[in-house]
Amino acid sequence: MNLFADIRAVVIDSLDALVADGTLPGGLSFDNVAVEPPRDPAHGDMATNAAMVLAKPAKMNPRAIADALAGKLTADARIASAEVAGPGFLNMRLTPDVWQGVVKAALTDADYGKSTLGQGKKMMVEYVSANPTGPLHVGHTRGAVFGDALATLLAYAGYDVTKEYYINDGGGQVDVLARSVFLRYQEAHGQEVAFEDGTYPGDYLIPVGQALKDKVGDAYIGKGEDVWLQDIREFSTEKMMDLIRSDLAALNIEMDNFFSEKSLYGTGLIESAIAELKEKGLIYQGTLEPPKGKMPDDWEAREQTLFKSTDFGDDQDRAVQKSDGAWTYFAPDIAYHYDKVNRGFDALINVFGADHGGYVKRMKAAVSALSDNKVPLDIKLTQLVKLYKNGEPFKMSKRAGTFVTLRDVVNQVGASVTRFHMLTRKNDAPLDFDFAKVLEQSKDNPVFYVNYAYARVNSATAKASAFADVSPATLAATDLSGLTSEAELTVAKKLAEWPRLVEIAAKGHEPHKIAFYLYELASDFHALYNKGNDDVSLRFVQEGDVSTTQAKIALIRAVSVVIVAGLGILGVTPAEEM
RNA sequence: GCACCCAUAGCUCAGCUGGAUAGAGCGCUGCCCUCCGAAGGCAGAGGCCGCAGGUUCGAAUCCUGCUGGGUGCACCA
């Protein structure tokens, strides 16, 4: 049930009727007709811009359209009044039983808020995709939380979503990893080792070196890279992916699929992807212009195989082969996305860190070329996370050992708090993460504010259950006609916005909107709760009046249902009590 | 030098894809617990929506140009 969609349907039907009786000319498009909550609730419950949108194409005065439309609309039993206001807004007021119906829907329809917007379209969300060279850090955490919430949101909105992690296990950084593990392996054999520049000195490789020793004994001691590099590469990427998988599990993230870059090599997949582009005339041999800004010291013109990404709005064509003929990192990425297209996805979303901003245009170029513009690729960049400890900015440095990992964060504040907090900003705004503040228990902290509302609902329900049957089955069948006070209807109206909000958030790929909505819902709930202090009739628990109590508990259980659903999209589990 | 992102209350940020008098939290001022959890609520002060143009019935929102900040800019991933 989506009340806004229902009322919009009434508006469209009424417009059709106006066309039929000649009031409006034929051939009008109603696509831009919207039914929305008015900015100011005093204007009414819902407003439509129909008259203003249609005034021009119909060559009519907007107020004349609005007047005619108003007459038709009030024929619907749900619409108590329809008034023309301002330049041609049509403000509608709905009858209380409509809002009571929303409460009922939230309690009886297990799918209240779910949408069919996606129509089962296949969608891939690729996120995290961190190099398999170490544990995830805070920056990865934000991308992980964002991607995961977005995937859940899209599934909730009716898309068939696949969550995927692309493992960059094909490039030179894995050699670096292997050499670093070899050092730890030697160390495990009691040798003195030195970590030079270009190796990973992190402690997390110590157990990997030990495990390698347990596996191969001293077989690689004193041997050259030609003997061990390949094997240690595989061994240590596997270990790193185990580590990363467990990091993700700590955040309650489970991928549907891990896709290995290495698996593309030697299978002809890269070659066929490039061949596909070549057929379209987008691959050529050429030399790139030197960079315009600061010139690298060792720059020299070299002929390479290039992809004509400038045809798709990129600033520069991009190399797919190095001057020595080896593939660049871009080539397997093209092949990977070619594979995504061939797997039949209707739309792709990639979640990258902000430092990959320069990569967006060429990736979009590749996908539009490979899919003949049929598969849209949306790339969401998550901005930096600024850490604070005790109110002071906290700089991360690998060398200084102040490197903050995902584990550090989750261990200190918990998965739920981490997830919610990281979704209280839109992805393209920088995020402050203060270890003290996110644990603060006040309304300054949205996580607790929302959870507090949930806990209050539970508390009131428990109190009511002492004398009234407030089981879900009973509440679902409860007569709600007593819910007529302005304060109660305000909460019900907020609940009515939920399905609409899900669609808006899903369309825009903006899971943070869920978090803000939950805050608003909690705020309306807390306001109602406190009104009970002054006005006894608004208290949820009416001692000795079973049916009134049941109706009021039904309302707040509906709030709780939506809170749980919303938090579920964000991947947050609320505490029952606080 | 170029590209992308950002600019809204003293601070941190929303603003539902072009709608009505621009909202919330913190901070500040003042109220509300013999009362379902005050971990809360109510009210007040506080704005040239960075600047200048443009598009139209209508712009914080779309376009252009500036200003200021962030990020990235051959053959690393």
XYZ file of C-alpha atoms (C1' of nucleotides) in Angstrom:
655
model
C 0.000 0.000 0.000
C 1.305 3.382 -1.030
C -1.196 6.071 -0.194
C 0.473 8.691 -2.327
C 0.353 6.401 -5.354
C -3.287 5.601 -4.598
C -4.284 9.241 -4.428
C -2.267 10.022 -7.513
C -4.287 7.353 -9.305
C -7.450 9.150 -8.211
C -6.071 12.405 -9.581
C -5.178 10.793 -12.903
C -8.632 9.184 -13.157
C -10.225 12.553 -12.471
C -8.093 14.168 -15.142
C -9.147 11.466 -17.588
C -12.750 12.233 -16.706
C -12.143 15.917 -17.376
C -10.754 15.040 -20.771
C -13.751 12.791 -21.445
C -16.272 15.506 -20.660
C -14.398 18.061 -22.708
C -13.156 20.266 -19.883
C -9.569 19.432 -20.791
C -8.272 18.943 -24.329
C -7.141 15.465 -25.365
C -3.591 14.325 -25.911
C -2.169 15.643 -22.644
C 0.615 13.819 -20.857
C 0.079 13.385 -17.142
C 3.597 12.120 -16.474
C 4.624 15.222 -14.558
C 1.590 15.240 -12.339
C 2.778 14.639 -8.806
C 1.034 14.058 -5.513
C 3.198 15.062 -2.589
C 2.986 16.028 1.037
C 2.783 19.815 1.192
C 5.714 21.613 2.737
C 3.485 23.079 5.394
C 1.074 20.557 6.961
C -1.348 23.411 7.565
C -2.026 23.415 3.844
C -3.477 19.966 3.956
C -2.487 16.337 3.757
C -1.545 16.079 0.128
C -1.027 18.487 -2.692
C -0.991 18.064 -6.432
C 0.640 20.285 -8.998
C -1.619 18.958 -11.758
C -3.209 22.282 -12.625
C 0.111 24.105 -12.932
C 1.782 21.377 -14.923
C -1.112 21.132 -17.350
C -1.902 24.834 -17.682
C 0.547 25.443 -20.470
C -0.024 22.379 -22.696
C -3.787 22.702 -22.198
C -3.612 26.453 -22.797
C -5.829 27.064 -19.812
C -5.732 29.083 -16.638
C -4.284 26.869 -13.885
C -6.939 27.907 -11.403
C -9.686 26.914 -13.840
C -8.159 23.446 -14.138
C -7.739 23.216 -10.398
C -11.353 24.181 -9.751
C -12.638 21.589 -12.167
C -10.304 18.944 -10.774
C -11.325 19.722 -7.201
C -14.943 19.020 -8.079
C -14.078 15.566 -9.372
C -11.701 14.656 -6.565
C -14.107 15.176 -3.703
C -16.312 12.506 -5.236
C -13.811 10.020 -3.820
C -14.777 8.994 -0.316
C -11.231 9.274 0.971
C -10.868 12.915 0.001
C -12.641 15.147 2.477
C -11.781 18.404 0.793
C -9.806 19.813 -2.092
C -8.938 23.498 -2.101
C -7.177 25.593 -4.655
C -4.353 27.663 -3.264
C -1.554 29.907 -4.427
C -0.757 29.770 -8.124
C -2.833 26.631 -8.641
C -1.935 24.108 -5.995
C -4.682 21.749 -5.107
C -4.575 20.893 -1.430
C -6.421 17.808 -0.308
C -7.481 16.707 3.113
C -8.123 13.066 3.714
C -10.545 11.525 6.147
C -9.257 10.073 9.435
C -10.143 6.531 8.409
C -7.597 6.801 5.597
C -4.863 7.358 8.157
C -6.222 4.643 10.379
C -5.987 2.428 7.325
C -2.295 3.216 7.087
C -1.775 1.995 10.629
C -3.714 -1.140 9.831
C -1.668 -1.732 6.700
C 1.594 -1.414 8.595
C 0.384 -4.000 11.103
C -1.201 -6.485 8.732
C 0.864 -6.250 5.584
C 4.230 -7.837 6.216
C 5.462 -6.061 3.104
C 4.307 -2.586 4.087
C 6.799 -0.217 2.483
C 8.160 -2.696 0.006
C 7.866 -1.599 -3.560
C 7.591 -3.127 -6.980
C 9.476 -0.206 -8.451
C 12.330 -2.424 -9.554
C 10.056 -4.872 -11.362
C 12.530 -7.627 -10.695
C 15.187 -6.022 -12.864
C 18.633 -7.466 -12.392
C 20.955 -5.048 -10.734
C 24.506 -5.396 -9.563
C 26.031 -3.434 -6.746
C 29.783 -3.776 -6.658
C 31.352 -2.444 -3.488
C 34.333 -2.643 -1.161
C 36.564 -4.333 -3.789
C 39.577 -3.442 -1.645
C 42.952 -4.783 -2.679
C 43.620 -8.126 -0.983
C 46.744 -6.882 0.711
C 45.571 -6.211 4.244
C 42.662 -5.651 6.583
C 39.925 -3.154 5.739
C 40.300 0.334 7.176
C 37.776 3.041 8.045
C 37.576 4.351 4.496
C 36.608 0.917 3.240
C 34.099 0.726 6.055
C 32.091 3.611 4.721
C 31.989 2.197 1.221
C 31.070 -1.196 2.632
C 28.215 0.166 4.719
C 26.948 2.379 1.940
C 27.049 -0.335 -0.701
C 25.421 -2.865 1.550
C 22.588 -0.554 2.576
C 22.051 0.473 -1.024
C 21.854 -3.153 -2.120
C 19.324 -3.954 0.602
C 17.328 -0.846 -0.232
C 17.151 -1.773 -3.910
C 16.071 -5.292 -3.064
C 13.391 -3.801 -0.808
C 12.262 -1.682 -3.743
C 11.786 -4.705 -5.921
C 15.083 -5.130 -7.755
C 16.856 -8.430 -8.127
C 20.159 -7.430 -6.593
C 23.549 -9.114 -6.725
C 26.231 -7.934 -4.293
C 29.696 -8.423 -5.618
C 33.296 -7.866 -4.593
C 35.978 -7.534 -7.244
C 39.273 -8.929 -6.052
C 42.256 -7.084 -7.483
C 44.499 -10.106 -7.310
C 46.147 -9.787 -10.692
C 48.482 -6.849 -10.335
C 51.853 -5.917 -8.966
C 50.612 -5.124 -5.490
C 50.082 -8.828 -4.960
C 53.761 -9.407 -5.701
C 54.520 -6.894 -2.995
C 52.235 -8.815 -0.676
C 53.934 -12.098 -1.540
C 57.391 -10.664 -0.875
C 56.224 -9.244 2.426
C 54.806 -12.595 3.427
C 58.089 -14.217 2.400
C 59.861 -11.919 4.864
C 57.481 -12.989 7.626
C 58.056 -16.571 6.576
C 61.804 -16.152 6.988
C 61.140 -14.492 10.302
C 59.095 -17.497 11.374
C 62.211 -19.528 10.692
C 64.141 -17.366 13.091
C 65.862 -15.150 10.552
C 66.410 -11.427 10.949
C 64.542 -9.501 8.257
C 64.251 -5.877 7.222
C 61.132 -4.340 5.743
C 62.234 -1.956 3.070
C 60.158 0.579 1.209
C 57.715 -1.143 -1.030
C 56.856 -3.911 1.371
C 53.972 -4.202 3.810
C 55.334 -4.142 7.370
C 51.961 -4.715 9.077
C 51.722 -7.187 11.944
C 48.780 -8.883 10.292
C 51.194 -10.738 8.038
C 53.009 -12.422 10.927
C 50.452 -15.248 11.235
C 50.441 -15.583 7.463
C 54.205 -16.153 7.461
C 53.767 -18.651 10.258
C 51.007 -20.433 8.381
C 53.201 -20.631 5.324
C 55.930 -22.195 7.407
C 53.445 -24.723 8.754
C 52.455 -25.566 5.217
C 55.732 -25.789 3.333
C 58.314 -26.076 6.093
C 61.682 -24.746 4.956
C 61.136 -25.528 1.280
C 61.461 -21.854 0.230
C 64.296 -20.868 2.533
C 67.231 -19.623 0.526
C 65.327 -19.978 -2.745
C 64.712 -17.283 -5.336
C 61.427 -15.714 -6.361
C 61.175 -17.920 -9.410
C 60.577 -20.800 -7.028
C 58.125 -19.344 -4.555
C 56.531 -16.134 -5.872
C 53.618 -17.732 -7.682
C 52.732 -20.033 -4.829
C 53.041 -17.401 -2.124
C 50.941 -14.987 -4.159
C 48.074 -17.420 -4.153
C 48.601 -18.483 -0.587
C 48.634 -14.956 0.776
C 45.762 -13.562 -1.311
C 43.645 -16.394 0.009
C 44.657 -15.525 3.551
C 43.966 -11.845 2.954
C 40.556 -12.587 1.527
C 39.805 -14.695 4.589
C 40.754 -11.697 6.672
C 38.624 -9.338 4.605
C 35.673 -11.733 4.638
C 35.798 -11.860 8.410
C 36.086 -8.059 8.560
C 32.950 -7.827 6.454
C 31.223 -10.418 8.597
C 31.951 -8.253 11.629
C 29.863 -5.575 9.926
C 27.205 -8.163 9.025
C 28.024 -7.919 5.363
C 27.758 -10.962 3.196
C 28.604 -10.746 -0.483
C 26.767 -12.827 -3.039
C 29.861 -13.223 -5.106
C 33.583 -12.594 -5.179
C 34.992 -12.031 -8.633
C 38.701 -12.550 -9.134
C 40.662 -10.325 -11.488
C 43.205 -13.104 -11.885
C 40.520 -15.405 -13.215
C 40.268 -13.164 -16.272
C 43.839 -13.781 -17.340
C 44.673 -16.603 -19.700
C 41.040 -17.275 -20.497
C 40.741 -14.962 -23.485
C 38.170 -12.829 -21.676
C 40.296 -9.715 -21.721
C 41.164 -10.285 -25.339
C 37.559 -10.725 -26.360
C 36.447 -7.623 -24.466
C 39.120 -5.575 -26.195
C 38.215 -7.202 -29.509
C 34.619 -6.142 -28.953
C 35.735 -2.556 -28.538
C 38.009 -2.841 -31.517
C 35.096 -3.928 -33.665
C 33.358 -0.738 -32.704
C 36.407 1.191 -33.819
C 37.303 2.314 -30.311
C 40.757 0.764 -30.019
C 43.811 2.163 -31.743
C 47.572 2.425 -31.477
C 48.664 5.879 -30.444
C 50.627 8.130 -28.184
C 49.113 10.075 -25.323
C 49.699 13.751 -24.763
C 52.045 14.565 -21.897
C 50.172 15.606 -18.732
C 49.378 19.305 -18.633
C 50.149 20.043 -15.011
C 53.199 18.856 -13.155
C 55.236 16.777 -15.562
C 56.541 13.473 -14.231
C 60.344 13.448 -14.348
C 60.596 10.302 -16.373
C 57.850 11.025 -18.858
C 58.458 10.079 -22.465
C 56.158 9.587 -25.421
C 55.345 5.939 -26.030
C 53.073 4.211 -28.439
C 50.398 2.133 -26.717
C 47.076 0.479 -27.339
C 44.449 3.045 -26.423
C 40.707 3.058 -25.782
C 38.876 5.990 -27.310
C 37.104 7.019 -24.132
C 37.020 10.640 -25.300
C 34.132 9.583 -27.546
C 32.152 9.191 -24.332
C 33.171 12.398 -22.612
C 36.435 11.384 -20.988
C 39.228 13.962 -20.927
C 41.759 11.696 -22.492
C 41.930 8.353 -24.237
C 43.093 5.609 -21.895
C 45.769 2.962 -22.245
C 44.707 -0.672 -22.160
C 48.189 -2.006 -22.861
C 51.493 -0.847 -21.492
C 54.303 0.001 -23.885
C 55.741 -3.456 -23.279
C 52.477 -5.044 -24.396
C 51.238 -6.141 -20.956
C 47.692 -5.215 -19.991
C 47.153 -2.144 -17.859
C 44.888 -2.433 -14.815
C 42.160 -0.878 -16.957
C 42.042 -3.843 -19.366
C 40.867 -6.481 -16.890
C 38.417 -3.914 -15.505
C 36.950 -3.567 -18.976
C 36.737 -7.336 -19.245
C 35.114 -7.556 -15.831
C 32.442 -5.077 -16.793
C 31.986 -6.783 -20.134
C 31.282 -9.885 -18.125
C 28.770 -8.011 -15.982
C 26.958 -6.854 -19.115
C 27.003 -10.383 -20.522
C 25.590 -11.767 -17.315
C 22.441 -9.854 -18.203
C 22.326 -7.116 -15.584
C 19.917 -4.333 -16.419
C 21.834 -1.781 -14.427
C 25.157 -1.571 -12.645
C 26.225 0.370 -9.604
C 29.828 0.669 -8.438
C 30.742 2.097 -5.073
C 34.223 3.607 -5.073
C 36.208 5.709 -2.654
C 36.536 9.382 -3.509
C 40.150 8.849 -4.537
C 38.881 6.918 -7.554
C 37.019 9.922 -8.919
C 39.335 10.141 -11.897
C 38.359 6.636 -12.861
C 34.638 7.278 -13.253
C 34.490 8.635 -16.772
C 36.587 5.922 -18.384
C 34.620 3.193 -16.641
C 31.317 4.652 -17.742
C 32.755 5.052 -21.217
C 33.738 1.397 -21.319
C 30.343 0.205 -20.134
C 28.362 2.340 -22.540
C 30.587 1.150 -25.380
C 30.311 -2.502 -24.409
C 26.565 -2.441 -23.820
C 25.674 -0.148 -26.722
C 24.411 2.318 -24.147
C 21.858 -0.169 -22.907
C 23.192 -0.817 -19.424
C 23.477 2.248 -17.230
C 26.390 2.357 -14.817
C 26.069 4.590 -11.779
C 29.238 5.169 -9.821
C 28.794 6.345 -6.254
C 31.864 7.865 -4.657
C 32.043 7.827 -0.900
C 33.882 10.794 0.523
C 36.519 10.672 3.210
C 35.846 9.777 6.800
C 37.388 12.235 9.220
C 38.187 10.573 12.511
C 37.969 12.288 15.852
C 39.076 11.086 19.225
C 38.192 13.167 22.269
C 37.092 15.935 19.946
C 40.515 16.099 18.307
C 41.075 15.242 14.643
C 42.885 11.978 14.374
C 45.287 11.379 11.511
C 45.858 7.910 10.204
C 49.361 6.843 9.419
C 50.587 3.365 8.657
C 54.088 4.244 9.750
C 53.108 5.806 13.037
C 50.957 2.789 13.797
C 47.823 4.944 14.027
C 46.159 3.060 11.254
C 42.503 2.603 12.131
C 40.965 -0.569 10.796
C 37.370 -1.590 10.344
C 37.900 -3.943 13.261
C 39.048 -1.119 15.526
C 35.866 0.765 14.756
C 33.485 -2.168 15.089
C 35.139 -3.405 18.262
C 34.814 -0.008 19.874
C 31.331 1.066 18.842
C 29.638 -2.010 17.408
C 28.368 -2.855 13.944
C 24.945 -1.242 14.304
C 26.194 2.119 15.518
C 28.909 2.154 12.868
C 26.457 1.398 10.130
C 23.797 3.863 11.164
C 26.214 6.691 11.766
C 27.927 6.233 8.416
C 24.547 6.509 6.719
C 23.600 9.801 8.322
C 25.470 11.663 5.600
C 24.917 11.438 1.888
C 27.726 9.604 0.170
C 29.242 12.635 -1.511
C 29.657 14.636 1.672
C 32.634 14.088 3.974
C 31.763 12.324 7.199
C 32.933 13.061 10.719
C 33.347 10.028 12.879
C 33.951 10.827 16.521
C 34.428 7.733 18.631
C 32.959 9.428 21.691
C 30.042 11.129 19.968
C 28.690 8.088 18.165
C 28.297 6.371 21.524
C 26.658 9.365 23.190
C 23.168 8.643 24.379
C 21.257 11.773 23.485
C 19.126 13.160 20.705
C 22.293 14.589 19.221
C 22.987 11.006 18.272
C 20.456 9.749 15.713
C 21.227 6.098 16.387
C 20.105 6.356 19.978
C 17.271 8.705 19.263
C 15.681 6.226 16.885
C 16.424 3.255 19.079
C 15.011 5.115 22.078
C 11.700 5.491 20.278
C 11.713 1.766 19.607
C 12.505 0.997 23.234
C 9.707 3.264 24.423
C 7.235 1.425 22.208
C 8.337 -1.861 23.736
C 8.074 -0.467 27.211
C 4.573 0.893 26.679
C 3.465 -2.346 25.061
C 4.743 -4.344 27.998
C 2.882 -2.078 30.393
C -0.343 -2.416 28.419
C -0.047 -6.181 28.240
C -0.639 -6.317 31.995
C -4.346 -5.796 31.450
C -4.990 -5.887 27.702
C -4.373 -8.332 24.901
C -1.883 -6.560 22.663
C -0.692 -9.550 20.699
C 0.012 -8.866 17.013
C -3.017 -10.859 15.888
C -5.332 -8.917 18.167
C -3.883 -5.551 17.218
C -4.223 -6.383 13.528
C -7.964 -6.771 14.041
C -8.391 -3.874 16.440
C -10.883 -1.113 15.728
C -8.795 2.008 15.108
C -11.588 4.513 14.655
C -10.707 6.087 18.006
C -7.428 7.360 16.614
C -8.587 10.813 15.655
C -6.527 13.302 17.628
C -4.267 15.590 15.644
C -1.167 14.342 17.446
C -1.914 10.716 16.670
C -2.795 11.386 13.065
C 0.479 13.260 12.638
C 2.309 10.046 13.424
C 0.062 8.023 11.107
C 0.702 10.524 8.322
C 4.416 10.069 8.769
C 3.912 6.326 8.480
C 2.036 6.905 5.228
C 5.138 8.516 3.746
C 7.252 5.408 4.277
C 6.481 3.543 1.016
C 6.929 6.724 -0.963
C 10.224 7.432 0.729
C 11.543 3.974 -0.046
C 10.934 4.590 -3.730
C 12.552 8.002 -3.692
C 15.603 6.687 -1.875
C 15.877 3.704 -4.197
C 15.516 5.796 -7.346
C 18.231 8.156 -6.241
C 20.494 5.431 -4.867
C 20.468 7.336 -1.596
C 20.190 5.118 1.464
C 20.878 8.050 3.794
C 17.320 9.178 3.164
C 16.137 6.166 5.116
C 18.195 7.250 8.097
C 16.786 10.782 7.998
C 13.255 9.516 7.654
C 13.651 7.283 10.696
C 14.896 10.246 12.674
C 11.809 12.234 11.692
C 9.504 9.364 12.511
C 11.154 8.958 15.901
C 10.802 12.683 16.457
C 7.051 12.622 15.750
C 6.714 9.652 18.035
C 8.619 11.301 20.904
C 6.473 14.404 20.500
C 3.298 12.340 20.803
C 4.718 10.506 23.776
C 5.429 13.712 25.585
C 2.024 15.179 24.813
C 0.748 12.383 27.012
C 2.387 14.153 29.939
C 0.031 17.100 29.623
C -2.961 15.421 28.068
C -3.778 12.161 29.783
C -6.050 11.075 26.940
C -3.028 10.793 24.676
C -1.210 8.261 26.806
C -0.786 4.923 25.154
C -1.705 2.957 28.222
C -5.250 3.763 29.366
C -5.685 1.794 32.558
C -8.942 -0.111 32.547
C -9.909 0.839 28.983
C -8.871 -2.163 26.946
C -10.152 -1.157 23.508
C -8.732 2.378 23.598
C -5.396 1.040 24.801
C -5.368 -1.514 22.005
C -5.935 1.152 19.372
C -3.162 3.322 20.743
C -0.760 0.420 21.081
C -1.616 -0.527 17.502
C -0.470 2.916 16.399
C 2.862 2.730 18.173
C 3.427 -0.880 17.138
C 3.014 0.348 13.573
C 5.729 2.895 14.294
C 7.910 0.146 15.612
C 7.270 -2.031 12.557
C 8.449 0.736 10.265
C 11.464 1.489 12.452
C 12.488 -2.150 12.315
C 11.979 -2.261 8.556
C 13.977 0.919 8.034
C 16.782 -0.112 10.314
C 16.766 -3.473 8.585
C 17.514 -1.755 5.287
C 20.410 0.015 6.941
C 21.579 -3.249 8.452
C 20.979 -2.101 11.998
C 19.477 -4.216 14.748
C 17.816 -2.101 17.443
C 18.170 -2.895 21.133
C 14.853 -4.002 22.672
C 15.539 -2.033 25.820
C 18.075 0.624 26.607
C 46.581 23.776 -16.374
C 42.293 20.111 -16.762
C 38.304 17.003 -14.788
C 34.937 15.432 -10.828
C 32.599 16.569 -5.914
C 31.229 20.296 -2.403
C 29.489 25.576 -0.668
C 22.359 26.434 3.099
C 21.612 29.468 10.781
C 27.594 30.711 15.098
C 28.796 24.863 14.435
C 27.369 19.857 12.024
C 23.959 18.887 8.247
C 18.721 17.812 5.692
C 15.897 19.903 1.834
C 11.474 14.555 -1.062
C 14.872 15.767 -8.347
C 11.426 23.005 -10.311
C 6.705 24.649 -6.013
C 3.766 27.946 -1.209
C 6.541 31.718 4.757
C 14.024 27.482 3.405
C 14.088 22.893 7.931
C 16.547 19.669 12.025
C 20.363 18.741 15.822
C 24.168 21.193 18.733
C 25.053 25.923 21.089
C 22.208 30.348 23.270
C 17.330 32.252 26.123
C 12.951 30.552 28.688
C 9.457 26.752 30.056
C 7.495 21.145 31.098
C 8.754 15.289 35.669
C 2.937 14.125 42.644
C 2.346 12.629 34.889
C 2.902 5.659 29.970
C 11.071 5.964 30.424
C 13.188 14.081 31.139
C 18.316 9.103 27.390
C 12.484 13.150 26.135
C 9.140 17.464 24.824
C 7.461 22.783 23.975
C 8.616 27.916 22.762
C 12.130 32.032 21.264
C 16.318 34.400 18.921
C 19.403 33.189 14.667
C 19.516 33.061 6.841
C 21.577 37.787 0.505
C 20.779 29.220 0.399
C 29.272 31.500 -1.745
C 28.968 35.720 -5.916
C 26.937 37.339 -10.792
C 23.943 36.334 -14.795
C 20.366 32.978 -17.513
C 16.052 29.468 -18.384
C 9.921 30.198 -16.729
C 4.135 31.215 -14.154
C 7.878 29.855 -10.099
C 14.992 28.379 -8.733
C 18.438 26.569 -2.593
C 17.159 22.921 -6.615
C 18.348 23.233 -13.788
C 22.309 26.074 -17.263
C 26.748 29.462 -17.838
C 30.759 32.286 -15.718
C 33.412 33.548 -11.427
C 35.268 32.859 -5.960
C 36.656 29.525 -2.107
C 37.556 24.217 -0.328
C 38.304 18.681 -1.272
C 39.899 14.721 -4.674
C 42.245 12.865 -8.958
C 45.226 13.711 -13.252
C 51.001 8.817 -18.730
C 53.006 3.043 -19.118
C 50.941 1.877 -10.438
C 46.206 -1.035 -8.974
